[in-house]
């Protein structure tokens, strides 16, 4: 076979990507060489990406050389490609995607672990992505976001020079370049917390449409599951008629035979984003369903009930009230401490302390425990993680997702041959403990009790959110659902309690403020 010519941009990451494909081609007996091509996006470094004219400013010149026949294939970061290909060109293959999560790199003297994302108040964060900016400000409205252009090493260099307190990067690029980040504090923002760009972490191999021989060769590099997932993401982008400057995140992954899909979309970088989560068996028609959820004509609830108090600056409150939806927040239970002094015995030889609720964290640290430096913390949900941060600690394990049994199995792998302390409610269901291996030692510590309120008044809200099994018991002891009222359950233990009562419900992906916002935005009234 003739030596193929691979066209690529000249940045370190682009060259890594081109050489990666070159090596893969060599493995299947297809020799290749690399040609570096400068694009508009490489030449104009003084403007924000959304200020550049037209689309494809990182791809246009490569595509022109493909059409002219001076190269045989072009290797792109898939997220840089316009959703509509030039006539005569196709994406012939999509290799398996790298981790699409985001990284927040923070100067060590700008770290404050008591705050979400470990960033000090008012920190200056560098990014030119409207998508990242909108989602970051939703999580931390106090942050100052400043433009940051350049390739990955250039951006890291600007952080090292203290032009910024922190910067955001795609984890895939950092992993591919094998960059040492030990001089920084690194926060990994997973895809359920900050939704990545459509096709983030994926490569695209582009060729001429009529090059059938090369197309057949490249099928050996093609990963169909990745292609299906990013196909949905890019279709959503296309339906919204957006480019890479749109504040739109979309991520799809296949998990246990189903597709999990997250969407985050804001009107601009300064606006609070609306988020959706779907779990479906098929991607057929899903992009169109997503588009319809964002329709301004869609009927939304006028009032939402939630069985706990909601703070003024809470993420969920801001997400819901931007649509004029009233929140009725009232807890149907009360909690009381049952331990006032902590026996030092409980803290001897502890490897992990695991919290299943925000209350467990609060009541435990109210006891002013003296902890060894080796102790690690595990939590269920980002609400518990945030409470743990308020006490000056970060979690080594954060269980996200509505399936508590899956979270328990994941933690059980870390907990083998370890000693785990469980500060908990007296009536806890012990879901995590039930999944631990026989060689894991459990130290049980009931520290608070739950008392159900009596004579609970019903709510007229169209959507009812229950935050625990005890709150379900309290409400339905005196009340029934009205016709048309919809129910959301935080966590599947709450869901199981609703099932016992014959109540249908929606289960958010995560038992936290973001998960609740996704569920309310997506619910049909």
Short mmCIF file of C-alpha atoms in Angstrom, two decimals:
data_model
loop_
_atom_site.label_atom_id
_atom_site.label_comp_id
_atom_site.label_asym_id
_atom_site.label_seq_id
_atom_site.Cartn_x
_atom_site.Cartn_y
_atom_site.Cartn_z
CA UNK A 1 0.00 0.00 0.00
CA UNK A 2 1.23 3.54 -0.75
CA UNK A 3 2.43 5.77 2.08
CA UNK A 4 -0.53 7.79 3.31
CA UNK A 5 -0.20 11.50 4.11
CA UNK A 6 -1.87 12.58 7.36
CA UNK A 7 -2.79 16.25 7.67
CA UNK A 8 -2.76 17.82 11.12
CA UNK A 9 -2.38 21.08 13.00
CA UNK A 10 1.02 21.70 14.54
CA UNK A 11 0.17 21.93 18.24
CA UNK A 12 1.63 19.33 20.59
CA UNK A 13 -1.77 17.77 21.12
CA UNK A 14 -2.64 17.72 17.42
CA UNK A 15 0.73 16.10 16.66
CA UNK A 16 0.14 13.50 19.38
CA UNK A 17 -3.24 12.70 17.82
CA UNK A 18 -1.75 12.42 14.32
CA UNK A 19 1.11 10.22 15.53
CA UNK A 20 -1.35 8.07 17.46
CA UNK A 21 -3.26 7.38 14.23
CA UNK A 22 0.00 6.93 12.31
CA UNK A 23 1.05 4.22 14.82
CA UNK A 24 -2.36 2.55 14.63
CA UNK A 25 -2.11 2.51 10.83
CA UNK A 26 1.36 0.97 11.03
CA UNK A 27 -0.06 -1.84 13.18
CA UNK A 28 -2.44 -2.77 10.37
CA UNK A 29 0.20 -2.50 7.62
CA UNK A 30 -0.66 0.98 6.34
CA UNK A 31 2.47 3.23 6.36
CA UNK A 32 1.91 6.97 6.78
CA UNK A 33 3.71 10.27 7.17
CA UNK A 34 2.58 13.57 8.71
CA UNK A 35 2.08 16.97 7.10
CA UNK A 36 1.57 19.98 9.39
CA UNK A 37 -1.01 22.55 8.24
CA UNK A 38 -1.62 25.89 9.96
CA UNK A 39 -5.28 26.81 10.48
CA UNK A 40 -7.07 30.10 11.12
CA UNK A 41 -7.48 29.18 14.78
CA UNK A 42 -3.71 28.74 15.11
CA UNK A 43 -2.94 32.10 13.50
CA UNK A 44 -5.41 34.32 15.38
CA UNK A 45 -4.64 34.07 19.08
CA UNK A 46 -5.82 37.47 20.29
CA UNK A 47 -9.57 36.88 19.84
CA UNK A 48 -12.05 34.76 21.77
CA UNK A 49 -13.16 31.69 19.81
CA UNK A 50 -16.72 32.97 19.55
CA UNK A 51 -15.45 36.19 17.94
CA UNK A 52 -13.83 34.42 14.98
CA UNK A 53 -15.77 34.62 11.76
CA UNK A 54 -17.47 31.50 10.41
CA UNK A 55 -17.09 27.92 11.59
CA UNK A 56 -14.35 25.32 11.36
CA UNK A 57 -11.52 27.69 12.22
CA UNK A 58 -9.42 24.72 13.41
CA UNK A 59 -10.37 22.48 10.47
CA UNK A 60 -11.03 24.47 7.27
CA UNK A 61 -7.47 24.46 5.92
CA UNK A 62 -7.08 20.72 6.54
CA UNK A 63 -10.33 20.05 4.70
CA UNK A 64 -9.22 22.20 1.76
CA UNK A 65 -6.01 20.14 1.40
CA UNK A 66 -8.03 16.92 1.60
CA UNK A 67 -10.28 18.08 -1.22
CA UNK A 68 -7.23 19.18 -3.23
CA UNK A 69 -5.65 15.73 -2.81
CA UNK A 70 -2.46 16.97 -1.13
CA UNK A 71 -3.21 14.83 1.96
CA UNK A 72 -5.06 11.50 2.24
CA UNK A 73 -6.62 11.88 5.66
CA UNK A 74 -6.96 14.53 8.35
CA UNK A 75 -6.99 13.85 12.09
CA UNK A 76 -9.18 16.20 14.12
CA UNK A 77 -10.36 16.65 17.67
CA UNK A 78 -13.93 15.65 16.94
CA UNK A 79 -15.39 18.51 19.00
CA UNK A 80 -13.66 21.06 16.69
CA UNK A 81 -15.55 19.85 13.61
CA UNK A 82 -18.65 21.65 12.34
CA UNK A 83 -21.68 19.35 12.47
CA UNK A 84 -22.12 19.63 8.68
CA UNK A 85 -19.22 18.26 6.60
CA UNK A 86 -18.02 19.90 3.37
CA UNK A 87 -19.30 18.20 0.23
CA UNK A 88 -16.96 15.41 -0.83
CA UNK A 89 -15.63 14.61 2.67
CA UNK A 90 -16.69 12.06 5.31
CA UNK A 91 -15.64 10.91 8.76
CA UNK A 92 -14.36 7.43 7.95
CA UNK A 93 -13.51 6.27 11.48
CA UNK A 94 -13.83 7.28 15.12
CA UNK A 95 -11.36 5.57 17.50
CA UNK A 96 -12.38 4.79 21.08
CA UNK A 97 -12.89 7.95 23.12
CA UNK A 98 -10.50 9.10 25.85
CA UNK A 99 -11.87 10.21 29.25
CA UNK A 100 -14.10 13.26 28.48
CA UNK A 101 -14.06 14.74 32.01
CA UNK A 102 -12.81 18.25 32.81
CA UNK A 103 -9.85 19.21 34.99
CA UNK A 104 -9.61 22.28 37.18
CA UNK A 105 -5.93 23.09 37.84
CA UNK A 106 -5.50 25.38 40.85
CA UNK A 107 -2.41 27.16 42.17
CA UNK A 108 -1.76 25.60 45.56
CA UNK A 109 -1.95 28.93 47.41
CA UNK A 110 -5.41 29.54 45.88
CA UNK A 111 -6.91 26.33 47.28
CA UNK A 112 -9.71 26.40 49.83
CA UNK A 113 -10.94 22.86 50.44
CA UNK A 114 -13.88 24.12 52.50
CA UNK A 115 -15.48 25.43 49.29
CA UNK A 116 -16.95 23.62 46.31
CA UNK A 117 -14.27 22.81 43.71
CA UNK A 118 -11.58 23.72 46.32
CA UNK A 119 -11.29 27.27 44.93
CA UNK A 120 -10.87 30.31 47.18
CA UNK A 121 -13.62 32.95 47.13
CA UNK A 122 -13.49 35.20 44.05
CA UNK A 123 -10.76 33.17 42.34
CA UNK A 124 -9.85 34.07 38.74
CA UNK A 125 -10.36 31.08 36.45
CA UNK A 126 -9.04 31.00 32.89
CA UNK A 127 -11.17 29.55 30.08
CA UNK A 128 -12.46 30.79 26.73
CA UNK A 129 -15.26 28.22 26.67
CA UNK A 130 -18.75 29.67 27.11
CA UNK A 131 -19.96 26.20 28.06
CA UNK A 132 -17.43 25.89 30.88
CA UNK A 133 -18.04 29.45 32.05
CA UNK A 134 -21.83 29.03 32.33
CA UNK A 135 -21.54 25.77 34.26
CA UNK A 136 -18.74 27.01 36.53
CA UNK A 137 -20.66 30.14 37.48
CA UNK A 138 -23.74 28.02 38.20
CA UNK A 139 -21.68 26.01 40.70
CA UNK A 140 -19.72 29.00 42.05
CA UNK A 141 -21.27 32.41 41.24
CA UNK A 142 -18.45 34.22 43.08
CA UNK A 143 -15.75 33.18 40.58
CA UNK A 144 -14.21 35.56 38.05
CA UNK A 145 -13.86 33.98 34.62
CA UNK A 146 -11.25 35.39 32.23
CA UNK A 147 -10.42 34.44 28.63
CA UNK A 148 -7.60 31.97 28.08
CA UNK A 149 -6.34 30.97 24.63
CA UNK A 150 -3.46 28.83 23.45
CA UNK A 151 -2.56 25.16 23.29
CA UNK A 152 -2.49 22.99 26.41
CA UNK A 153 1.17 23.63 27.42
CA UNK A 154 0.74 27.38 26.77
CA UNK A 155 -2.32 27.55 29.02
CA UNK A 156 -0.57 25.60 31.78
CA UNK A 157 2.37 27.98 31.44
CA UNK A 158 0.08 30.97 31.98
CA UNK A 159 -1.21 29.37 35.18
CA UNK A 160 2.36 28.67 36.30
CA UNK A 161 3.14 32.35 35.71
CA UNK A 162 0.19 33.19 38.01
CA UNK A 163 -1.79 35.02 35.34
CA UNK A 164 -4.74 33.07 36.75
CA UNK A 165 -5.62 31.37 40.04
CA UNK A 166 -6.91 28.32 38.18
CA UNK A 167 -7.58 27.12 34.64
CA UNK A 168 -9.86 24.52 33.07
CA UNK A 169 -8.67 21.87 30.63
CA UNK A 170 -10.08 18.73 29.05
CA UNK A 171 -8.66 15.72 30.87
CA UNK A 172 -8.13 13.88 27.58
CA UNK A 173 -5.52 16.36 26.31
CA UNK A 174 -3.58 16.28 29.56
CA UNK A 175 -3.56 12.47 29.61
CA UNK A 176 -2.50 12.23 25.97
CA UNK A 177 0.43 14.59 26.51
CA UNK A 178 1.35 12.87 29.80
CA UNK A 179 1.77 16.23 31.53
CA UNK A 180 3.05 16.29 35.12
CA UNK A 181 0.54 18.31 37.17
CA UNK A 182 2.08 17.71 40.59
CA UNK A 183 2.82 21.43 41.10
CA UNK A 184 -0.94 22.19 41.06
CA UNK A 185 -3.98 21.13 43.04
CA UNK A 186 -6.10 19.13 40.59
CA UNK A 187 -9.88 18.77 40.82
CA UNK A 188 -11.52 16.28 38.46
CA UNK A 189 -15.00 17.45 37.42
CA UNK A 190 -16.74 14.34 36.20
CA UNK A 191 -19.28 14.35 33.38
CA UNK A 192 -22.27 14.35 35.76
CA UNK A 193 -20.99 17.50 37.48
CA UNK A 194 -19.78 19.54 34.51
CA UNK A 195 -21.14 18.31 31.17
CA UNK A 196 -18.43 18.17 28.47
CA UNK A 197 -18.62 19.48 24.92
CA UNK A 198 -20.24 17.20 22.34
CA UNK A 199 -17.61 14.63 21.23
CA UNK A 200 -15.04 15.81 23.82
CA UNK A 201 -12.18 13.32 24.07
CA UNK A 202 -12.94 11.72 20.68
CA UNK A 203 -10.88 11.83 17.48
CA UNK A 204 -12.21 11.98 13.92
CA UNK A 205 -10.42 10.59 10.88
CA UNK A 206 -11.63 12.48 7.82
CA UNK A 207 -11.10 11.39 4.19
CA UNK A 208 -12.46 12.03 0.71
CA UNK A 209 -15.86 10.48 0.22
CA UNK A 210 -14.79 8.61 -2.92
CA UNK A 211 -11.70 7.01 -1.35
CA UNK A 212 -13.39 3.65 -0.78
CA UNK A 213 -10.16 1.69 -0.40
CA UNK A 214 -8.92 3.89 2.46
CA UNK A 215 -12.37 3.87 4.05
CA UNK A 216 -12.26 0.05 4.23
CA UNK A 217 -8.75 0.11 5.73
CA UNK A 218 -9.79 2.61 8.42
CA UNK A 219 -12.68 0.46 9.64
CA UNK A 220 -10.08 -1.47 11.61
CA UNK A 221 -9.59 1.67 13.75
CA UNK A 222 -13.30 2.41 14.13
CA UNK A 223 -15.04 2.07 17.55
CA UNK A 224 -18.77 1.81 16.95
CA UNK A 225 -19.90 2.43 20.53
CA UNK A 226 -18.00 5.72 20.62
CA UNK A 227 -19.41 6.63 17.20
CA UNK A 228 -22.97 5.99 18.43
CA UNK A 229 -22.47 8.05 21.57
CA UNK A 230 -20.90 11.08 19.93
CA UNK A 231 -23.36 10.76 17.05
CA UNK A 232 -26.14 11.61 19.51
CA UNK A 233 -24.11 14.44 21.07
CA UNK A 234 -23.34 16.05 17.71
CA UNK A 235 -26.92 15.65 16.50
CA UNK A 236 -28.08 17.61 19.56
CA UNK A 237 -25.52 20.30 18.73
CA UNK A 238 -26.74 20.37 15.12
CA UNK A 239 -30.42 20.65 16.12
CA UNK A 240 -29.57 23.61 18.34
CA UNK A 241 -27.66 25.06 15.36
CA UNK A 242 -24.65 25.62 17.56
CA UNK A 243 -20.92 25.66 17.10
CA UNK A 244 -18.21 25.09 19.67
CA UNK A 245 -18.85 28.61 21.09
CA UNK A 246 -22.43 27.72 22.14
CA UNK A 247 -22.79 27.20 25.93
CA UNK A 248 -23.95 23.62 25.26
CA UNK A 249 -22.68 20.47 26.90
CA UNK A 250 -23.89 17.03 25.86
CA UNK A 251 -22.50 13.69 26.94
CA UNK A 252 -23.73 10.18 26.21
CA UNK A 253 -22.37 6.89 27.52
CA UNK A 254 -23.55 3.31 27.38
CA UNK A 255 -23.84 1.80 30.84
CA UNK A 256 -25.16 -1.69 31.68
CA UNK A 257 -27.04 -1.98 28.38
CA UNK A 258 -28.64 1.47 28.59
CA UNK A 259 -27.64 4.93 27.43
CA UNK A 260 -27.13 7.69 29.99
CA UNK A 261 -27.28 11.20 28.53
CA UNK A 262 -26.62 14.60 30.13
CA UNK A 263 -27.33 17.98 28.55
CA UNK A 264 -26.49 21.47 29.81
CA UNK A 265 -27.51 24.53 27.80
CA UNK A 266 -27.44 28.23 28.65
CA UNK A 267 -28.54 31.28 26.67
CA UNK A 268 -25.06 32.78 27.07
CA UNK A 269 -21.93 32.32 29.15
CA UNK A 270 -23.43 34.61 31.80
CA UNK A 271 -26.78 32.79 32.06
CA UNK A 272 -27.63 29.92 34.41
CA UNK A 273 -27.78 26.67 32.36
CA UNK A 274 -30.75 24.30 32.16
CA UNK A 275 -29.81 20.65 32.59
CA UNK A 276 -31.35 17.34 31.56
CA UNK A 277 -30.63 13.69 32.26
CA UNK A 278 -32.02 10.70 30.35
CA UNK A 279 -31.62 6.97 30.82
CA UNK A 280 -32.92 5.18 27.71
CA UNK A 281 -32.65 1.85 25.90
CA UNK A 282 -32.35 3.42 22.44
CA UNK A 283 -31.00 6.69 21.05
CA UNK A 284 -33.68 6.74 18.34
CA UNK A 285 -35.48 10.09 18.42
CA UNK A 286 -33.69 11.21 21.61
CA UNK A 287 -32.03 14.29 20.09
CA UNK A 288 -35.45 15.55 19.02
CA UNK A 289 -36.85 14.87 22.52
CA UNK A 290 -34.00 16.87 24.03
CA UNK A 291 -34.70 19.78 21.70
CA UNK A 292 -38.38 19.76 22.67
CA UNK A 293 -37.53 19.95 26.39
CA UNK A 294 -35.89 23.33 25.78
CA UNK A 295 -38.90 24.73 23.94
CA UNK A 296 -40.14 28.01 25.45
CA UNK A 297 -43.72 26.83 24.79
CA UNK A 298 -43.38 23.73 26.96
CA UNK A 299 -45.58 23.80 30.06
CA UNK A 300 -43.63 23.77 33.30
CA UNK A 301 -44.83 23.36 36.89
CA UNK A 302 -45.76 26.54 38.72
CA UNK A 303 -44.83 25.10 42.12
CA UNK A 304 -42.52 22.37 43.42
CA UNK A 305 -42.64 20.87 46.91
CA UNK A 306 -39.43 19.45 48.46
CA UNK A 307 -39.21 17.78 51.85
CA UNK A 308 -36.36 19.89 53.18
CA UNK A 309 -35.42 23.54 53.59
CA UNK A 310 -33.72 25.13 50.57
CA UNK A 311 -31.15 27.92 51.05
CA UNK A 312 -31.37 31.22 49.18
CA UNK A 313 -28.24 30.64 47.04
CA UNK A 314 -28.82 26.93 46.56
CA UNK A 315 -28.14 25.58 43.03
CA UNK A 316 -31.54 23.91 42.88
CA UNK A 317 -33.36 27.10 43.90
CA UNK A 318 -31.59 29.15 41.22
CA UNK A 319 -32.25 26.49 38.57
CA UNK A 320 -35.97 26.31 39.34
CA UNK A 321 -36.77 29.95 40.11
CA UNK A 322 -35.25 31.16 36.81
CA UNK A 323 -38.38 29.64 35.22
CA UNK A 324 -40.71 31.36 37.69
CA UNK A 325 -41.36 28.12 39.58
CA UNK A 326 -42.21 28.56 43.27
CA UNK A 327 -40.48 26.30 45.80
CA UNK A 328 -42.29 25.00 48.88
CA UNK A 329 -39.51 23.62 51.05
CA UNK A 330 -40.37 22.07 54.41
CA UNK A 331 -38.94 19.09 56.19
CA UNK A 332 -41.43 16.50 57.40
CA UNK A 333 -39.00 15.05 59.94
CA UNK A 334 -36.80 16.28 62.75
CA UNK A 335 -33.37 14.95 63.72
CA UNK A 336 -31.75 14.84 67.16
CA UNK A 337 -28.27 13.79 68.31
CA UNK A 338 -28.10 10.59 70.33
CA UNK A 339 -24.35 10.84 71.04
CA UNK A 340 -22.96 13.88 72.85
CA UNK A 341 -19.41 12.67 73.53
CA UNK A 342 -17.37 10.52 71.16
CA UNK A 343 -15.57 7.59 72.77
CA UNK A 344 -11.98 7.56 71.38
CA UNK A 345 -12.41 3.79 70.92
CA UNK A 346 -14.43 4.44 67.78
CA UNK A 347 -11.53 6.25 66.10
CA UNK A 348 -8.83 3.63 66.77
CA UNK A 349 -7.28 2.06 63.67
CA UNK A 350 -9.89 3.59 61.34
CA UNK A 351 -8.98 3.67 57.62
CA UNK A 352 -12.20 5.18 56.22
CA UNK A 353 -15.12 7.15 57.61
CA UNK A 354 -18.22 6.81 55.44
CA UNK A 355 -21.23 9.15 55.44
CA UNK A 356 -24.53 8.36 53.72
CA UNK A 357 -26.10 11.75 54.40
CA UNK A 358 -25.38 15.42 55.01
CA UNK A 359 -26.85 15.06 58.54
CA UNK A 360 -24.39 12.29 59.38
CA UNK A 361 -21.47 14.56 58.44
CA UNK A 362 -22.82 17.47 60.48
CA UNK A 363 -23.61 15.47 63.61
CA UNK A 364 -20.26 13.65 63.49
CA UNK A 365 -18.13 16.79 63.31
CA UNK A 366 -20.22 18.44 66.01
CA UNK A 367 -18.60 15.84 68.27
CA UNK A 368 -15.18 17.40 67.50
CA UNK A 369 -13.44 14.10 66.67
CA UNK A 370 -9.64 13.83 66.84
CA UNK A 371 -8.76 12.13 63.57
CA UNK A 372 -5.61 10.51 62.31
CA UNK A 373 -4.06 12.00 59.16
CA UNK A 374 -4.33 8.64 57.39
CA UNK A 375 -8.16 8.60 57.61
CA UNK A 376 -9.99 8.88 54.29
CA UNK A 377 -13.61 9.90 53.80
CA UNK A 378 -16.35 8.42 51.64
CA UNK A 379 -19.73 10.03 51.00
CA UNK A 380 -22.96 9.43 49.12
CA UNK A 381 -23.90 12.43 46.99
CA UNK A 382 -22.38 15.83 46.39
CA UNK A 383 -24.51 17.37 49.14
CA UNK A 384 -22.67 15.21 51.68
CA UNK A 385 -19.39 16.07 49.93
CA UNK A 386 -20.14 19.80 50.25
CA UNK A 387 -20.94 19.39 53.96
CA UNK A 388 -17.67 17.49 54.45
CA UNK A 389 -15.78 20.34 52.76
CA UNK A 390 -17.35 22.81 55.18
CA UNK A 391 -15.57 20.92 57.94
CA UNK A 392 -12.24 21.17 56.13
CA UNK A 393 -12.03 17.71 54.56
CA UNK A 394 -12.27 16.34 51.03
CA UNK A 395 -13.72 12.97 50.06
CA UNK A 396 -11.58 10.18 48.66
CA UNK A 397 -14.76 8.51 47.41
CA UNK A 398 -17.92 10.26 46.22
CA UNK A 399 -20.81 7.99 45.28
CA UNK A 400 -22.91 9.62 42.57
CA UNK A 401 -25.94 8.23 40.80
CA UNK A 402 -29.32 7.19 42.15
CA UNK A 403 -28.44 3.51 42.58
CA UNK A 404 -27.19 3.12 46.15
CA UNK A 405 -26.41 -0.58 45.61
CA UNK A 406 -24.05 0.28 42.74
CA UNK A 407 -22.37 2.95 44.88
CA UNK A 408 -22.01 0.39 47.68
CA UNK A 409 -20.38 -2.14 45.34
CA UNK A 410 -17.92 0.49 44.07
CA UNK A 411 -16.94 1.47 47.60
CA UNK A 412 -16.65 -2.16 48.67
CA UNK A 413 -13.73 -2.59 46.25
CA UNK A 414 -11.83 0.23 48.00
CA UNK A 415 -12.75 -1.00 51.45
CA UNK A 416 -11.34 -4.54 51.22
CA UNK A 417 -9.15 -5.38 54.23
CA UNK A 418 -9.89 -1.95 55.71
CA UNK A 419 -11.65 -0.74 58.85
CA UNK A 420 -14.62 1.54 58.13
CA UNK A 421 -16.43 3.78 60.60
CA UNK A 422 -20.08 4.47 59.76
CA UNK A 423 -21.56 7.47 61.63
CA UNK A 424 -25.26 7.16 60.77
CA UNK A 425 -28.90 7.63 61.59
CA UNK A 426 -30.32 5.18 64.11
CA UNK A 427 -32.82 3.91 61.52
CA UNK A 428 -30.34 3.74 58.63
CA UNK A 429 -31.00 1.05 56.01
CA UNK A 430 -27.29 0.03 56.08
CA UNK A 431 -27.18 -0.11 52.28
CA UNK A 432 -23.42 0.45 52.03
CA UNK A 433 -22.57 -1.96 54.84
CA UNK A 434 -24.61 -4.74 53.21
CA UNK A 435 -22.33 -4.83 50.17
CA UNK A 436 -18.97 -4.92 51.97
CA UNK A 437 -16.65 -7.92 51.68
CA UNK A 438 -16.17 -10.35 54.56
CA UNK A 439 -12.60 -9.09 55.08
CA UNK A 440 -13.81 -5.50 55.73
CA UNK A 441 -14.23 -4.50 59.36
CA UNK A 442 -17.24 -2.31 60.19
CA UNK A 443 -17.35 0.03 63.20
CA UNK A 444 -20.98 1.08 63.66
CA UNK A 445 -21.79 4.48 65.18
CA UNK A 446 -25.45 5.60 65.34
CA UNK A 447 -25.19 9.31 66.18
CA UNK A 448 -28.62 10.79 65.44
CA UNK A 449 -32.24 9.76 65.30
CA UNK A 450 -35.10 10.75 63.03
CA UNK A 451 -38.56 11.67 64.34
CA UNK A 452 -41.51 11.96 61.95
CA UNK A 453 -43.69 15.06 62.26
CA UNK A 454 -47.42 14.56 62.81
CA UNK A 455 -50.45 16.10 61.09
CA UNK A 456 -48.65 16.98 57.86
CA UNK A 457 -50.56 19.38 55.62
CA UNK A 458 -50.89 18.40 51.95
CA UNK A 459 -49.31 20.45 49.16
CA UNK A 460 -50.91 21.76 45.98
CA UNK A 461 -47.59 21.68 44.11
CA UNK A 462 -47.60 19.88 40.74
CA UNK A 463 -44.27 18.20 41.59
CA UNK A 464 -43.39 16.62 44.94
CA UNK A 465 -39.74 15.79 45.79
CA UNK A 466 -39.06 13.40 48.65
CA UNK A 467 -35.57 13.42 50.12
CA UNK A 468 -35.69 10.32 52.34
CA UNK A 469 -37.86 7.29 53.17
CA UNK A 470 -38.81 8.93 56.47
CA UNK A 471 -40.22 11.95 54.65
CA UNK A 472 -42.26 9.61 52.45
CA UNK A 473 -43.69 7.91 55.55
CA UNK A 474 -44.49 11.27 57.12
CA UNK A 475 -46.33 12.70 54.12
CA UNK A 476 -48.38 9.66 53.16
CA UNK A 477 -49.43 8.95 56.75
CA UNK A 478 -51.96 11.78 56.32
CA UNK A 479 -52.15 12.52 52.59
CA UNK A 480 -52.71 11.08 49.13
CA UNK A 481 -51.50 12.39 45.78
CA UNK A 482 -53.87 14.63 43.86
CA UNK A 483 -54.62 13.80 40.24
CA UNK A 484 -51.75 14.89 38.02
CA UNK A 485 -49.18 15.42 40.77
CA UNK A 486 -45.76 14.03 39.83
CA UNK A 487 -43.18 12.63 42.27
CA UNK A 488 -39.38 12.72 42.30
CA UNK A 489 -37.38 10.50 44.68
CA UNK A 490 -33.85 11.31 45.86
CA UNK A 491 -32.06 7.96 45.86
CA UNK A 492 -33.45 4.51 45.27
CA UNK A 493 -34.05 3.80 48.98
CA UNK A 494 -36.59 6.66 48.89
CA UNK A 495 -37.88 5.22 45.62
CA UNK A 496 -38.41 1.80 47.18
CA UNK A 497 -40.47 3.36 49.95
CA UNK A 498 -42.65 5.06 47.33
CA UNK A 499 -43.02 1.74 45.48
CA UNK A 500 -44.31 0.13 48.69
CA UNK A 501 -47.07 2.74 48.63
CA UNK A 502 -47.85 2.25 44.95
CA UNK A 503 -46.54 5.69 43.97
CA UNK A 504 -44.84 6.15 40.60
CA UNK A 505 -41.79 8.40 40.63
CA UNK A 506 -38.84 9.82 38.68
CA UNK A 507 -35.34 8.95 39.91
CA UNK A 508 -32.68 11.61 39.19
CA UNK A 509 -29.22 10.43 38.23
CA UNK A 510 -27.68 11.87 41.38
CA UNK A 511 -29.15 12.60 44.85
CA UNK A 512 -27.93 16.18 44.81
CA UNK A 513 -28.98 19.68 43.75
CA UNK A 514 -27.91 19.18 40.14
CA UNK A 515 -29.77 15.88 39.90
CA UNK A 516 -32.92 17.52 41.28
CA UNK A 517 -32.63 20.43 38.84
CA UNK A 518 -32.30 17.96 35.94
CA UNK A 519 -35.34 16.00 37.09
CA UNK A 520 -37.59 19.05 37.50
CA UNK A 521 -36.53 20.56 34.17
CA UNK A 522 -37.21 17.28 32.38
CA UNK A 523 -40.49 16.30 34.03
CA UNK A 524 -43.67 16.31 31.93
CA UNK A 525 -46.64 18.18 33.42
#
